Coordinates of C-alpha atoms in Angstrom, one line a residue:
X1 CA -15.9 15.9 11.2
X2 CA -12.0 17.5 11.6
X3 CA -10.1 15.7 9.0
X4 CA -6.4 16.2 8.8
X5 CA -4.6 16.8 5.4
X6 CA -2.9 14.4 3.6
X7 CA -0.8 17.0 2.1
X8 CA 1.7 18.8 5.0
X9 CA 2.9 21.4 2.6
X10 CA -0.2 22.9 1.4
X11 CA -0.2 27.1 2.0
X12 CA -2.9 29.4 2.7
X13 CA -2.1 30.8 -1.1
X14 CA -2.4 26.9 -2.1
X15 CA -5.9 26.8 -1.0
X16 CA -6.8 30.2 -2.6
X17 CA -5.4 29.1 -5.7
X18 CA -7.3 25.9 -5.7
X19 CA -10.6 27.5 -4.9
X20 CA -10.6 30.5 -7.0
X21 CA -10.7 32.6 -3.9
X22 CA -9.3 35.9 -2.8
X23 CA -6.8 36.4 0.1
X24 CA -8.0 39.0 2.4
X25 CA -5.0 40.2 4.9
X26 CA -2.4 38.1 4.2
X27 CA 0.9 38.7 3.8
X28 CA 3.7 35.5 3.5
X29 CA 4.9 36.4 6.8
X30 CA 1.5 36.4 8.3
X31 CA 2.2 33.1 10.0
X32 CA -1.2 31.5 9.5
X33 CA -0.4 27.3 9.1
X34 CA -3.1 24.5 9.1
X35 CA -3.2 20.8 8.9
X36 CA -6.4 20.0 9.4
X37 CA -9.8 21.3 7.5
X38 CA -13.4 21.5 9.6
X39 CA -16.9 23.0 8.9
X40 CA -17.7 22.8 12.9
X41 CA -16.2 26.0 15.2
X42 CA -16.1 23.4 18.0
X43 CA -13.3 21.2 16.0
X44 CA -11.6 24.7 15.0
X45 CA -8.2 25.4 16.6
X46 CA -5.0 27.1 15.5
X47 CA -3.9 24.0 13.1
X48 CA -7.2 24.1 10.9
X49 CA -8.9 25.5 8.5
X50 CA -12.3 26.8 9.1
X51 CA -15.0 26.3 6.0
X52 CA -18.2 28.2 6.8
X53 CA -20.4 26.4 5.0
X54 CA -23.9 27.3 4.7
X55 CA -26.3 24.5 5.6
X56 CA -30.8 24.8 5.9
X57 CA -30.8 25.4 8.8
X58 CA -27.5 26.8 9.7
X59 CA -25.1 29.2 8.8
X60 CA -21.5 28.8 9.3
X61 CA -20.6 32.3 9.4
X62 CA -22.7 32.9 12.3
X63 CA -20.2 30.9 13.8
X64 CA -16.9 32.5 12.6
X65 CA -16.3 34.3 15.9
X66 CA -16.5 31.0 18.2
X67 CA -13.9 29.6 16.0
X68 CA -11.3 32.5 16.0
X69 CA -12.1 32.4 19.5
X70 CA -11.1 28.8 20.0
X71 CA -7.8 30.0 17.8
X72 CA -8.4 29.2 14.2
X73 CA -6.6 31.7 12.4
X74 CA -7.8 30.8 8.8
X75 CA -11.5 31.0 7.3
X76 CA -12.8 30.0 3.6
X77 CA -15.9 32.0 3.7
X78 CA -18.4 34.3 1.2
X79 CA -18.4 37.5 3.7
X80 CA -16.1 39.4 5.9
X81 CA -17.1 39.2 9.5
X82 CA -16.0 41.8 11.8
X83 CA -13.9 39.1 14.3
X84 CA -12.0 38.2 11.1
X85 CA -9.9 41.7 11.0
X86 CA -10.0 42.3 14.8
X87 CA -8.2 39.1 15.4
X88 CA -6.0 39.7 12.5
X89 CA -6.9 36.1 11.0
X90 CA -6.9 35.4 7.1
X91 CA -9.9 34.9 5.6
X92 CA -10.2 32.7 1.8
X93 CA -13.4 34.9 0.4
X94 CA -15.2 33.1 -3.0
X95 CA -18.7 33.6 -3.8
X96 CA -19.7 30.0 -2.7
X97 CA -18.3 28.1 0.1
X98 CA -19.1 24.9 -1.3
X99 CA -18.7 25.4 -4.5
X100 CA -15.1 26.3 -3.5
X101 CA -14.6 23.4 -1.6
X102 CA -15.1 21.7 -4.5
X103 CA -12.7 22.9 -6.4
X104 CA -10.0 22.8 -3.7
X105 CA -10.6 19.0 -3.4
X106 CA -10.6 18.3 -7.0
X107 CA -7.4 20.5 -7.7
X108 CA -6.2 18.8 -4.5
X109 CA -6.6 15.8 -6.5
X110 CA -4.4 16.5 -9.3
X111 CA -1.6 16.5 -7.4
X112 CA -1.3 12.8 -6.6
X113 CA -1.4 9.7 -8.6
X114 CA -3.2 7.2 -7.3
X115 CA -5.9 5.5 -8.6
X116 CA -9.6 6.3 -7.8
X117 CA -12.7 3.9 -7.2
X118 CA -16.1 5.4 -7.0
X119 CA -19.2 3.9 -5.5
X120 CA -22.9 4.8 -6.1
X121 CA -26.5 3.5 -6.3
X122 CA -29.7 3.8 -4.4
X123 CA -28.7 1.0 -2.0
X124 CA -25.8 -0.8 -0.6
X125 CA -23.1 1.8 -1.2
X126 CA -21.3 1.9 2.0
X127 CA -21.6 -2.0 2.1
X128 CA -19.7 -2.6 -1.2
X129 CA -17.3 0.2 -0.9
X130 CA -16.3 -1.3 2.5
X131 CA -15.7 -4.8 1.0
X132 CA -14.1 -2.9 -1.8
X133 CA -11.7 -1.4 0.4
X134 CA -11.2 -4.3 3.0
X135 CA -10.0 -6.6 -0.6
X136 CA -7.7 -3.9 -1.8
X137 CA -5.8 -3.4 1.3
X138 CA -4.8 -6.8 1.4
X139 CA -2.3 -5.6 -1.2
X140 CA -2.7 -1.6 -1.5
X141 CA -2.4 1.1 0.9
X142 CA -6.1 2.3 0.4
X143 CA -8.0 5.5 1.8
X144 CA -11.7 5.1 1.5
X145 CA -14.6 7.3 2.6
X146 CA -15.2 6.7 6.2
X147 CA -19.1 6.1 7.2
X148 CA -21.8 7.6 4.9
X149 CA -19.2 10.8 4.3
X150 CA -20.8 10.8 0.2
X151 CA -22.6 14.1 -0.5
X152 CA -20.9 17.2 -1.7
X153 CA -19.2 18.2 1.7
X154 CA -18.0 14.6 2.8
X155 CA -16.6 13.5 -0.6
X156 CA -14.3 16.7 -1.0
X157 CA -13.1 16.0 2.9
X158 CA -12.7 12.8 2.2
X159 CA -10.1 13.8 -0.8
X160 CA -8.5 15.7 1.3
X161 CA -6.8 13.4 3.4
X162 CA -5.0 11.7 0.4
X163 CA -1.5 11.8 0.5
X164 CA 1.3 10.6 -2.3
X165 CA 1.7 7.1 -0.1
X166 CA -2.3 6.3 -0.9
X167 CA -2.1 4.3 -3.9
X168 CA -6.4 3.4 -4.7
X169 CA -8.6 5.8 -3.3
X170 CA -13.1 4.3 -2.6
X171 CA -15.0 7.0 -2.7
X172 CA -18.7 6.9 -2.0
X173 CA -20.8 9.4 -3.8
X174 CA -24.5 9.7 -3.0
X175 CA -27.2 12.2 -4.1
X176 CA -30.6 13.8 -2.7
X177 CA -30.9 15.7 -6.5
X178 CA -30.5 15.5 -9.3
X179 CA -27.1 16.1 -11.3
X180 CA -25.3 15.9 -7.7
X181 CA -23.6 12.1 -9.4
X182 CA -22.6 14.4 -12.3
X183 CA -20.9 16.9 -10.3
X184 CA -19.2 14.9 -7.2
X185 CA -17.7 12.5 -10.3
X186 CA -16.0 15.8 -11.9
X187 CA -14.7 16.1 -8.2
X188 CA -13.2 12.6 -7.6
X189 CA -12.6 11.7 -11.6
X190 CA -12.4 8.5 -10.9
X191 CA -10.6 5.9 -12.8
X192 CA -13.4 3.5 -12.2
X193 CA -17.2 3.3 -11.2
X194 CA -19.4 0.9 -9.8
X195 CA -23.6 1.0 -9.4
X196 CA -25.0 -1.2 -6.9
X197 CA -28.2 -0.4 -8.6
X198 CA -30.8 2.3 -9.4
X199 CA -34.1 2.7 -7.7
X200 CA -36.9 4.6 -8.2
X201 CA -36.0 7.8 -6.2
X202 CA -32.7 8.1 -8.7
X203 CA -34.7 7.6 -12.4
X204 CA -34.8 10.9 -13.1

């Protein structure tokens, strides 16, 4: 899913900065501007940032070209591709895409003050963080995480589209592993939590 910053002023440096990456052709007069963020080529375009993330079955730098081709001048990714210097785009290179995602969203974070909810448990997470969010904007302007968006590339994304308007922030977190509660909470640090429950898949 394409999801559009929150923050307008946020740089190509910012992002590097955030993520512990390293520019590669960039220069400040370079020209390169995004406001949105994707992991699918198809949503890429000259206003987004392209994450190549690397999935089981796929691998998005395999798919690097069709987003420069489609105009996306800016790529967080783990390896120069060829179609990155011919179409004199910037690439954002760290050792792990997702691990770098994670830190953009989390530094992201720190740059706003709102106030964070997150929602877990082996059942009924999207329920309760829907009724969550439906109470609190009777009163708050509220982003919450849209859908099931709660493992470790949807929560980031989800992050990413808070601006300094947002006062409360639901976020879902969900795992398929263990530790992944630990480490999306170090993302969000949330100022509150709440655990439908635990079942037997999430013991351990």
């Amino acid at each position: 899913m394409k999801i559009k910053l929150g923050l307008e002023n946020l740089s190509v440096a910012d992002v590097a900065r955030y993520c512990g990456g390293e520019l590669y052709d960039y220069t400040e007069d370079t020209g390169c501007f995004f406001s949105y963020v994707c992991t699918d080529s198809r949503e890429a375009d000259g206003e987004t940032l392209f994450i190549a993330t690397r999935g089981e079955r796929v691998d998005g730098h395999d798919y690097i070209g069709a987003a420069i081709a489609n105009g996306c001048r800016v790529i967080l990714c783990e390896e120069l591709r060829e179609e990155i210097g011919a179409a004199n785009a910037v690439a954002i290179l760290c050792k792990n895409v997702e691990d770098a995602l994670s830190k953009l969203a989390k530094n992201y974070r720190r740059n706003l003050s709102c106030q964070t909810v997150a929602v877990t448990g082996s059942v009924g997470k999207t329920t309760t963080k829907e009724l969550i969010a439906a109470v609190l904007k009777k009163k708050y302007n509220v982003l919450y995480t849209q859908g099931n968006l709660n493992n470790h590339i949807g929560v980031p994304k989800t992050l990413l589209q808070l601006n300094k308007e947002h006062q409360i922030a639901v976020i879902e977190m969900g795992a398929n592993h263990p530790g992944e509660i630990k480490a999306l909470t170090e993302i969000v640090q949330p100022d509150y939590g709440i655990i439908t429950n635990v079942g037997k898949a999430h013991l351990l």
